[in-house]
Amino acid sequence: MNHFTQFESKELGQELLELAAAYKANPQLHASKGEGKRIGCIFLNPSLRTRVSTQIAAQQLGMEAIVLNMDKEGWALEMQEGAIMNKITVEHIKDAAGVLGSYFDVLALRAFPSLTQKEEDVTDFVLHQFIKYSGIPVVSLESAIRHPLQSLADQLTIQELTKGNKRPKVVLTWAPHIKAIPHAVANSFAEWTLGMGHDLTICHPDGYELDPEFTQGSIITNDQSEALQNADFVYVKNWSAFNEYGKILCTDERWMLTEAHLKNSPEAKVMHCLPVRRNVELSDEILDGPRSLVQQQAYNRIFAAQAVLSKLLG
Ligand code: CP
């Protein structure tokens, strides 16, 4: 594994899940593996969980973590080749990523999509610029189209709650939101859930079809009630339209998951990556009740990151 930016294979996924479970059982298992190594965590966008869990994960491997909030503390980056930099950008990605590559052993990057420049976003242009010019292993802390550390933690959570050889029914359900939200969490959840061999049903209002690259093999429906029947895991997430790129097409609050939606799903556990807009995406009664896995998911972010960094360290 040279970089960690997406789902690669079921074998690698299983290896990372086993390692994450081992670190959860004993966080100090390889406490000196990363001694003398540094990870640079570069944030072009805000974060709570990803920032802190990645730092804890690095520390538990004996690695030094340095965080740079590039959006607030760094120079405005120019991404275009051959740009005449006489406007607001101050430093070219070639120069910045080259320097960061010489300071660190691993680079971790959060770079959200524009939700306006579809062609750039779907190729994960910013992430690939950092990979190209840093010359060191790169971990995605959420890119324009994927959030693989979140998905690894989510798969660990599903694995922990799945009893015996049961094939769980996993549902990804769209939720309303007041802002246009990226597709990364939904894409990655689909990519990893299907990749790890689970059945996945995705439900959303008309017009919210995700990029088929991520959803091939799932059942896709506009009927939320039918999708939720007898579900074991219900992942709640908003995303903006993909075809009408970045648009908000629906604000129908009937899509917000409440206890009433789960009357025919007695076993259903509810997942969300957080941050969540309470009583917009998900009701208080679910978030504060026994179905909610959101705290377990967030805690598992530490061990997902620790497994990935450990694998990259070799
Ligand atoms: N789930 C997640 O990535 O949270 P943050 O945006 O707070 O890092």
mmCIF file of C-alpha atoms and ligand atoms in Angstrom:
data_model
loop_
_atom_site.group_PDB
_atom_site.id
_atom_site.type_symbol
_atom_site.label_atom_id
_atom_site.label_comp_id
_atom_site.label_asym_id
_atom_site.label_seq_id
_atom_site.Cartn_x
_atom_site.Cartn_y
_atom_site.Cartn_z
ATOM 1 C CA MET A 1 0.000 0.000 0.000
ATOM 2 C CA ASN A 2 1.719 3.225 -1.186
ATOM 3 C CA HIS A 3 -1.111 5.637 -0.364
ATOM 4 C CA PHE A 4 -4.456 5.342 1.400
ATOM 5 C CA THR A 5 -7.021 7.194 -0.641
ATOM 6 C CA GLN A 6 -9.724 4.626 -1.497
ATOM 7 C CA PHE A 7 -10.960 1.040 -1.176
ATOM 8 C CA GLU A 8 -8.508 -1.262 -2.924
ATOM 9 C CA SER A 9 -9.490 -4.867 -2.216
ATOM 10 C CA LYS A 10 -11.451 -7.029 0.198
ATOM 11 C CA GLU A 11 -8.198 -8.664 1.319
ATOM 12 C CA LEU A 12 -6.603 -5.331 2.220
ATOM 13 C CA GLY A 13 -9.864 -4.168 3.814
ATOM 14 C CA GLN A 14 -9.969 -7.290 5.976
ATOM 15 C CA GLU A 15 -6.306 -6.905 6.940
ATOM 16 C CA LEU A 16 -6.904 -3.283 7.995
ATOM 17 C CA LEU A 17 -10.029 -4.260 9.958
ATOM 18 C CA GLU A 18 -8.106 -6.959 11.839
ATOM 19 C CA LEU A 19 -5.316 -4.513 12.614
ATOM 20 C CA ALA A 20 -7.792 -1.839 13.736
ATOM 21 C CA ALA A 21 -9.511 -4.348 16.053
ATOM 22 C CA ALA A 22 -6.115 -5.319 17.505
ATOM 23 C CA TYR A 23 -5.276 -1.658 18.169
ATOM 24 C CA LYS A 24 -8.678 -1.126 19.767
ATOM 25 C CA ALA A 25 -7.942 -4.033 22.128
ATOM 26 C CA ASN A 26 -4.432 -2.701 22.833
ATOM 27 C CA PRO A 27 -3.707 0.822 21.571
ATOM 28 C CA GLN A 28 -0.049 0.506 22.627
ATOM 29 C CA LEU A 29 0.524 -2.735 20.679
ATOM 30 C CA HIS A 30 3.150 -1.116 18.428
ATOM 31 C CA ALA A 31 3.932 1.933 20.554
ATOM 32 C CA SER A 32 7.380 2.531 19.044
ATOM 33 C CA LYS A 33 6.743 1.510 15.425
ATOM 34 C CA GLY A 34 6.647 5.132 14.235
ATOM 35 C CA GLU A 35 9.510 6.471 16.361
ATOM 36 C CA GLY A 36 11.543 9.057 14.477
ATOM 37 C CA LYS A 37 8.768 9.459 11.848
ATOM 38 C CA ARG A 38 6.568 12.498 11.237
ATOM 39 C CA ILE A 39 3.119 12.860 9.703
ATOM 40 C CA GLY A 40 1.901 16.195 8.383
ATOM 41 C CA CYS A 41 -1.879 16.586 8.608
ATOM 42 C CA ILE A 42 -2.879 19.283 6.150
ATOM 43 C CA PHE A 43 -6.415 20.661 6.398
ATOM 44 C CA LEU A 44 -7.867 22.753 3.618
ATOM 45 C CA ASN A 45 -11.260 22.468 5.380
ATOM 46 C CA PRO A 46 -12.590 22.198 8.961
ATOM 47 C CA SER A 47 -12.545 18.998 11.018
ATOM 48 C CA LEU A 48 -13.055 17.695 14.540
ATOM 49 C CA ARG A 49 -12.916 13.882 14.440
ATOM 50 C CA THR A 50 -10.488 13.387 11.588
ATOM 51 C CA ARG A 51 -7.993 15.891 12.947
ATOM 52 C CA VAL A 52 -7.947 14.566 16.515
ATOM 53 C CA SER A 53 -8.284 10.835 15.809
ATOM 54 C CA THR A 54 -5.415 10.932 13.302
ATOM 55 C CA GLN A 55 -3.185 12.723 15.795
ATOM 56 C CA ILE A 56 -4.033 10.197 18.535
ATOM 57 C CA ALA A 57 -3.446 7.312 16.120
ATOM 58 C CA ALA A 58 -0.008 8.665 15.198
ATOM 59 C CA GLN A 59 0.913 9.220 18.850
ATOM 60 C CA GLN A 60 -0.098 5.644 19.720
ATOM 61 C CA LEU A 61 2.440 4.449 17.148
ATOM 62 C CA GLY A 62 5.155 6.741 18.540
ATOM 63 C CA MET A 63 4.912 9.043 15.517
ATOM 64 C CA GLU A 64 4.973 12.825 15.680
ATOM 65 C CA ALA A 65 1.936 14.535 14.146
ATOM 66 C CA ILE A 66 2.026 18.145 12.992
ATOM 67 C CA VAL A 67 -1.245 19.791 11.954
ATOM 68 C CA LEU A 68 -1.398 22.669 9.501
ATOM 69 C CA ASN A 69 -4.752 24.375 8.964
ATOM 70 C CA MET A 70 -3.802 25.496 5.503
ATOM 71 C CA ASP A 71 -7.151 27.216 4.913
ATOM 72 C CA LYS A 72 -6.571 29.569 7.867
ATOM 73 C CA GLU A 73 -2.825 29.555 8.541
ATOM 74 C CA GLY A 74 -1.176 28.691 5.239
ATOM 75 C CA TRP A 75 -0.672 30.597 2.005
ATOM 76 C CA ALA A 76 -3.439 30.549 -0.589
ATOM 77 C CA LEU A 77 -2.459 27.746 -2.975
ATOM 78 C CA GLU A 78 -2.369 27.894 -6.761
ATOM 79 C CA MET A 79 -3.215 24.560 -8.375
ATOM 80 C CA GLN A 80 -3.061 25.342 -12.117
ATOM 81 C CA GLU A 81 0.028 24.525 -14.168
ATOM 82 C CA GLY A 82 1.517 27.611 -15.795
ATOM 83 C CA ALA A 83 -0.653 30.055 -13.828
ATOM 84 C CA ILE A 84 0.357 33.734 -13.836
ATOM 85 C CA MET A 85 0.044 34.282 -10.107
ATOM 86 C CA ASN A 86 -0.938 37.934 -10.070
ATOM 87 C CA LYS A 87 -4.248 37.483 -8.189
ATOM 88 C CA ILE A 88 -4.997 36.006 -4.748
ATOM 89 C CA THR A 89 -2.951 32.778 -4.781
ATOM 90 C CA VAL A 90 0.475 33.150 -3.125
ATOM 91 C CA GLU A 91 2.174 29.754 -3.410
ATOM 92 C CA HIS A 92 2.057 27.062 -6.097
ATOM 93 C CA ILE A 93 1.132 23.528 -5.077
ATOM 94 C CA LYS A 94 4.408 22.329 -6.695
ATOM 95 C CA ASP A 95 6.444 24.369 -4.250
ATOM 96 C CA ALA A 96 4.292 23.823 -1.162
ATOM 97 C CA ALA A 97 3.824 20.054 -1.601
ATOM 98 C CA GLY A 98 7.516 19.636 -2.462
ATOM 99 C CA VAL A 99 8.506 21.329 0.796
ATOM 100 C CA LEU A 100 5.986 19.312 2.829
ATOM 101 C CA GLY A 101 7.295 16.124 1.226
ATOM 102 C CA SER A 102 10.780 16.953 2.498
ATOM 103 C CA TYR A 103 9.547 17.650 6.053
ATOM 104 C CA PHE A 104 7.395 14.552 6.572
ATOM 105 C CA ASP A 105 7.398 10.778 6.130
ATOM 106 C CA VAL A 106 3.637 10.663 5.516
ATOM 107 C CA LEU A 107 1.326 13.438 4.361
ATOM 108 C CA ALA A 108 -2.372 13.424 5.230
ATOM 109 C CA LEU A 109 -4.735 15.758 3.438
ATOM 110 C CA ARG A 110 -8.309 17.002 3.734
ATOM 111 C CA ALA A 111 -9.511 18.661 0.545
ATOM 112 C CA PHE A 112 -13.266 19.037 0.002
ATOM 113 C CA PRO A 113 -14.789 19.459 -3.460
ATOM 114 C CA SER A 114 -15.771 22.813 -4.910
ATOM 115 C CA LEU A 115 -19.217 21.383 -5.817
ATOM 116 C CA THR A 116 -19.064 23.770 -8.801
ATOM 117 C CA GLN A 117 -16.132 22.413 -10.875
ATOM 118 C CA LYS A 118 -17.425 18.879 -11.448
ATOM 119 C CA GLU A 119 -14.632 17.728 -13.772
ATOM 120 C CA GLU A 120 -11.927 18.744 -11.298
ATOM 121 C CA ASP A 121 -13.800 17.309 -8.345
ATOM 122 C CA VAL A 122 -14.508 13.872 -9.851
ATOM 123 C CA THR A 123 -10.828 13.382 -10.696
ATOM 124 C CA ASP A 124 -9.811 14.342 -7.132
ATOM 125 C CA PHE A 125 -7.552 16.950 -8.704
ATOM 126 C CA VAL A 126 -6.290 18.567 -5.475
ATOM 127 C CA LEU A 127 -5.501 15.251 -3.792
ATOM 128 C CA HIS A 128 -3.574 14.105 -6.853
ATOM 129 C CA GLN A 129 -1.603 17.344 -7.000
ATOM 130 C CA PHE A 130 -0.401 16.671 -3.435
ATOM 131 C CA ILE A 131 0.441 13.055 -4.319
ATOM 132 C CA LYS A 132 2.310 14.160 -7.446
ATOM 133 C CA TYR A 133 4.382 16.913 -5.908
ATOM 134 C CA SER A 134 4.997 15.658 -2.346
ATOM 135 C CA GLY A 135 6.608 12.377 -3.456
ATOM 136 C CA ILE A 136 5.708 10.640 -0.168
ATOM 137 C CA PRO A 137 2.824 8.389 0.972
ATOM 138 C CA VAL A 138 -0.450 10.295 1.193
ATOM 139 C CA VAL A 139 -3.467 9.482 3.369
ATOM 140 C CA SER A 140 -6.834 10.975 2.450
ATOM 141 C CA LEU A 141 -8.510 12.711 5.374
ATOM 142 C CA GLU A 142 -11.511 13.206 3.051
ATOM 143 C CA SER A 143 -11.079 14.197 -0.539
ATOM 144 C CA ALA A 144 -13.496 15.621 -3.080
ATOM 145 C CA ILE A 145 -15.068 12.212 -3.690
ATOM 146 C CA ARG A 146 -14.039 9.808 -0.906
ATOM 147 C CA HIS A 147 -13.638 9.578 2.874
ATOM 148 C CA PRO A 148 -11.861 6.244 3.298
ATOM 149 C CA LEU A 149 -10.810 6.579 6.959
ATOM 150 C CA GLN A 150 -14.450 7.199 7.872
ATOM 151 C CA SER A 151 -15.490 4.168 5.842
ATOM 152 C CA LEU A 152 -12.885 1.910 7.441
ATOM 153 C CA ALA A 153 -14.149 2.970 10.896
ATOM 154 C CA ASP A 154 -17.736 2.376 9.721
ATOM 155 C CA GLN A 155 -16.888 -1.127 8.508
ATOM 156 C CA LEU A 156 -15.217 -1.849 11.856
ATOM 157 C CA THR A 157 -18.411 -0.709 13.595
ATOM 158 C CA ILE A 158 -20.581 -2.943 11.395
ATOM 159 C CA GLN A 159 -18.225 -5.874 11.985
ATOM 160 C CA GLU A 160 -18.374 -5.360 15.764
ATOM 161 C CA LEU A 161 -22.197 -5.413 15.742
ATOM 162 C CA THR A 162 -22.723 -8.275 13.267
ATOM 163 C CA LYS A 163 -23.607 -11.525 14.979
ATOM 164 C CA GLY A 164 -22.302 -14.854 13.668
ATOM 165 C CA ASN A 165 -22.498 -15.477 9.941
ATOM 166 C CA LYS A 166 -25.589 -13.300 9.458
ATOM 167 C CA ARG A 167 -25.609 -11.216 6.264
ATOM 168 C CA PRO A 168 -26.732 -7.848 7.575
ATOM 169 C CA LYS A 169 -29.100 -5.668 5.593
ATOM 170 C CA VAL A 170 -27.286 -2.357 5.183
ATOM 171 C CA VAL A 171 -29.181 0.736 4.026
ATOM 172 C CA LEU A 172 -27.816 4.141 3.071
ATOM 173 C CA THR A 173 -30.590 6.700 3.297
ATOM 174 C CA TRP A 174 -30.431 10.300 2.088
ATOM 175 C CA ALA A 175 -31.389 12.966 4.638
ATOM 176 C CA PRO A 176 -32.338 16.625 4.235
ATOM 177 C CA HIS A 177 -29.835 19.413 4.893
ATOM 178 C CA ILE A 178 -29.792 23.179 4.614
ATOM 179 C CA LYS A 179 -26.481 23.305 2.701
ATOM 180 C CA ALA A 180 -25.029 21.625 -0.367
ATOM 181 C CA ILE A 181 -22.978 18.755 1.043
ATOM 182 C CA PRO A 182 -20.240 16.696 -0.710
ATOM 183 C CA HIS A 183 -20.734 13.105 -1.884
ATOM 184 C CA ALA A 184 -17.544 11.745 -0.295
ATOM 185 C CA VAL A 185 -18.996 9.967 2.753
ATOM 186 C CA ALA A 186 -21.877 8.422 0.798
ATOM 187 C CA ASN A 187 -19.584 7.367 -2.087
ATOM 188 C CA SER A 188 -17.035 5.800 0.227
ATOM 189 C CA PHE A 189 -19.622 4.087 2.396
ATOM 190 C CA ALA A 190 -21.074 2.470 -0.718
ATOM 191 C CA GLU A 191 -17.632 1.595 -2.105
ATOM 192 C CA TRP A 192 -16.466 -0.063 1.125
ATOM 193 C CA THR A 193 -19.761 -1.750 2.034
ATOM 194 C CA LEU A 194 -20.062 -3.358 -1.403
ATOM 195 C CA GLY A 195 -16.330 -4.046 -1.571
ATOM 196 C CA MET A 196 -16.394 -5.893 1.747
ATOM 197 C CA GLY A 197 -19.152 -8.124 0.359
ATOM 198 C CA HIS A 198 -22.240 -6.701 2.062
ATOM 199 C CA ASP A 199 -25.638 -6.186 0.437
ATOM 200 C CA LEU A 200 -26.438 -2.494 0.207
ATOM 201 C CA THR A 201 -29.715 -0.687 -0.446
ATOM 202 C CA ILE A 202 -29.510 3.039 -1.206
ATOM 203 C CA CYS A 203 -32.612 5.232 -0.986
ATOM 204 C CA HIS A 204 -32.895 8.879 -1.938
ATOM 205 C CA PRO A 205 -35.332 11.288 -3.567
ATOM 206 C CA ASP A 206 -35.439 11.457 -7.334
ATOM 207 C CA GLY A 207 -32.461 13.420 -8.680
ATOM 208 C CA TYR A 208 -30.021 12.385 -5.945
ATOM 209 C CA GLU A 209 -28.421 9.456 -7.806
ATOM 210 C CA LEU A 210 -24.778 9.120 -6.771
ATOM 211 C CA ASP A 211 -21.945 8.564 -9.240
ATOM 212 C CA PRO A 212 -22.578 4.971 -10.472
ATOM 213 C CA GLU A 213 -18.843 4.296 -10.131
ATOM 214 C CA PHE A 214 -19.506 3.902 -6.402
ATOM 215 C CA THR A 215 -22.949 2.309 -6.318
ATOM 216 C CA GLN A 216 -22.728 -0.486 -8.887
ATOM 217 C CA GLY A 217 -24.062 -3.668 -7.247
ATOM 218 C CA SER A 218 -26.401 -1.909 -4.815
ATOM 219 C CA ILE A 219 -30.208 -1.776 -4.887
ATOM 220 C CA ILE A 220 -31.270 1.832 -5.523
ATOM 221 C CA THR A 221 -34.770 3.067 -4.772
ATOM 222 C CA ASN A 222 -36.767 6.249 -4.126
ATOM 223 C CA ASP A 223 -38.984 4.331 -1.650
ATOM 224 C CA GLN A 224 -37.463 4.958 1.769
ATOM 225 C CA SER A 225 -40.127 3.012 3.649
ATOM 226 C CA GLU A 226 -39.512 -0.149 1.614
ATOM 227 C CA ALA A 227 -35.736 0.252 1.830
ATOM 228 C CA LEU A 228 -35.804 0.486 5.620
ATOM 229 C CA GLN A 229 -37.870 -2.703 6.161
ATOM 230 C CA ASN A 230 -35.938 -5.113 8.400
ATOM 231 C CA ALA A 231 -32.720 -3.183 8.094
ATOM 232 C CA ASP A 232 -29.824 -4.038 10.406
ATOM 233 C CA PHE A 233 -27.722 -0.926 9.763
ATOM 234 C CA VAL A 234 -29.141 2.375 8.539
ATOM 235 C CA TYR A 235 -26.531 4.925 7.492
ATOM 236 C CA VAL A 236 -28.025 8.412 7.368
ATOM 237 C CA LYS A 237 -26.326 11.032 5.207
ATOM 238 C CA ASN A 238 -27.131 14.069 3.153
ATOM 239 C CA TRP A 239 -25.479 14.727 -0.171
ATOM 240 C CA SER A 240 -26.149 17.260 -2.891
ATOM 241 C CA ALA A 241 -27.222 16.242 -6.383
ATOM 242 C CA PHE A 242 -24.493 14.666 -8.523
ATOM 243 C CA ASN A 243 -26.061 14.948 -11.963
ATOM 244 C CA GLU A 244 -27.272 18.524 -11.392
ATOM 245 C CA TYR A 245 -23.941 19.007 -9.748
ATOM 246 C CA GLY A 246 -23.923 20.514 -6.238
ATOM 247 C CA LYS A 247 -27.605 21.512 -6.348
ATOM 248 C CA ILE A 248 -30.157 21.121 -3.532
ATOM 249 C CA LEU A 249 -33.233 19.599 -5.203
ATOM 250 C CA CYS A 250 -35.181 18.421 -2.160
ATOM 251 C CA THR A 251 -35.741 19.701 1.368
ATOM 252 C CA ASP A 252 -38.654 17.400 2.199
ATOM 253 C CA GLU A 253 -38.418 16.862 5.937
ATOM 254 C CA ARG A 254 -40.245 13.531 5.672
ATOM 255 C CA TRP A 255 -36.839 12.118 4.646
ATOM 256 C CA MET A 256 -35.408 12.924 8.115
ATOM 257 C CA LEU A 257 -35.032 9.602 9.931
ATOM 258 C CA THR A 258 -37.167 9.301 13.078
ATOM 259 C CA GLU A 259 -38.206 6.385 15.269
ATOM 260 C CA ALA A 260 -41.479 6.165 13.304
ATOM 261 C CA HIS A 261 -39.502 5.349 10.142
ATOM 262 C CA LEU A 262 -38.054 2.274 11.884
ATOM 263 C CA LYS A 263 -41.289 0.708 13.160
ATOM 264 C CA ASN A 264 -40.697 -2.299 10.867
ATOM 265 C CA SER A 265 -36.980 -2.518 11.641
ATOM 266 C CA PRO A 266 -36.758 -3.554 15.296
ATOM 267 C CA GLU A 267 -33.075 -4.517 15.035
ATOM 268 C CA ALA A 268 -31.919 -1.463 13.098
ATOM 269 C CA LYS A 269 -28.860 0.386 14.358
ATOM 270 C CA VAL A 270 -28.376 3.902 13.037
ATOM 271 C CA MET A 271 -25.101 5.338 11.786
ATOM 272 C CA HIS A 272 -23.905 8.821 10.865
ATOM 273 C CA CYS A 273 -20.357 10.083 10.376
ATOM 274 C CA LEU A 274 -20.954 13.333 12.329
ATOM 275 C CA PRO A 275 -21.201 16.287 12.441
ATOM 276 C CA VAL A 276 -24.971 15.904 12.252
ATOM 277 C CA ARG A 277 -27.655 18.569 12.021
ATOM 278 C CA ARG A 278 -29.983 17.356 14.777
ATOM 279 C CA ASN A 279 -33.690 17.346 13.893
ATOM 280 C CA VAL A 280 -32.836 18.150 10.277
ATOM 281 C CA GLU A 281 -30.984 14.988 9.193
ATOM 282 C CA LEU A 282 -31.744 12.796 12.205
ATOM 283 C CA SER A 283 -34.058 13.131 15.206
ATOM 284 C CA ASP A 284 -32.851 13.611 18.784
ATOM 285 C CA GLU A 285 -34.773 10.492 19.817
ATOM 286 C CA ILE A 286 -32.627 8.339 17.542
ATOM 287 C CA LEU A 287 -29.323 10.085 18.205
ATOM 288 C CA ASP A 288 -29.828 9.895 21.982
ATOM 289 C CA GLY A 289 -31.403 6.425 21.967
ATOM 290 C CA PRO A 290 -30.173 2.829 21.951
ATOM 291 C CA ARG A 291 -30.113 2.499 18.159
ATOM 292 C CA SER A 292 -27.413 5.109 17.695
ATOM 293 C CA LEU A 293 -23.870 4.008 16.800
ATOM 294 C CA VAL A 294 -22.497 7.487 16.171
ATOM 295 C CA GLN A 295 -20.192 7.600 19.214
ATOM 296 C CA GLN A 296 -18.846 4.110 18.481
ATOM 297 C CA GLN A 297 -18.145 5.123 14.871
ATOM 298 C CA ALA A 298 -16.312 8.246 15.987
ATOM 299 C CA TYR A 299 -14.247 6.307 18.552
ATOM 300 C CA ASN A 300 -13.336 3.736 15.902
ATOM 301 C CA ARG A 301 -11.843 6.525 13.791
ATOM 302 C CA ILE A 302 -8.753 6.345 16.037
ATOM 303 C CA PHE A 303 -8.130 2.666 15.335
ATOM 304 C CA ALA A 304 -8.911 2.918 11.633
ATOM 305 C CA ALA A 305 -6.280 5.652 11.330
ATOM 306 C CA GLN A 306 -3.836 3.699 13.486
ATOM 307 C CA ALA A 307 -4.214 0.623 11.249
ATOM 308 C CA VAL A 308 -3.643 2.674 8.103
ATOM 309 C CA LEU A 309 -0.586 4.499 9.443
ATOM 310 C CA SER A 310 0.859 1.238 10.750
ATOM 311 C CA LYS A 311 0.412 -0.403 7.346
ATOM 312 C CA LEU A 312 2.079 2.563 5.619
ATOM 313 C CA LEU A 313 4.990 2.393 8.069
ATOM 314 C CA GLY A 314 5.464 -1.222 6.984
HETATM 315 N N1 CP B 1 -16.698 12.455 10.266
HETATM 316 C C1 CP B 1 -15.728 13.385 10.095
HETATM 317 O O1 CP B 1 -14.883 13.305 9.201
HETATM 318 O O2 CP B 1 -15.727 14.374 11.029
HETATM 319 P P1 CP B 1 -14.886 15.707 10.932
HETATM 320 O O3 CP B 1 -15.328 16.429 9.681
HETATM 321 O O4 CP B 1 -15.190 16.463 12.192
HETATM 322 O O5 CP B 1 -13.427 15.344 10.829
#
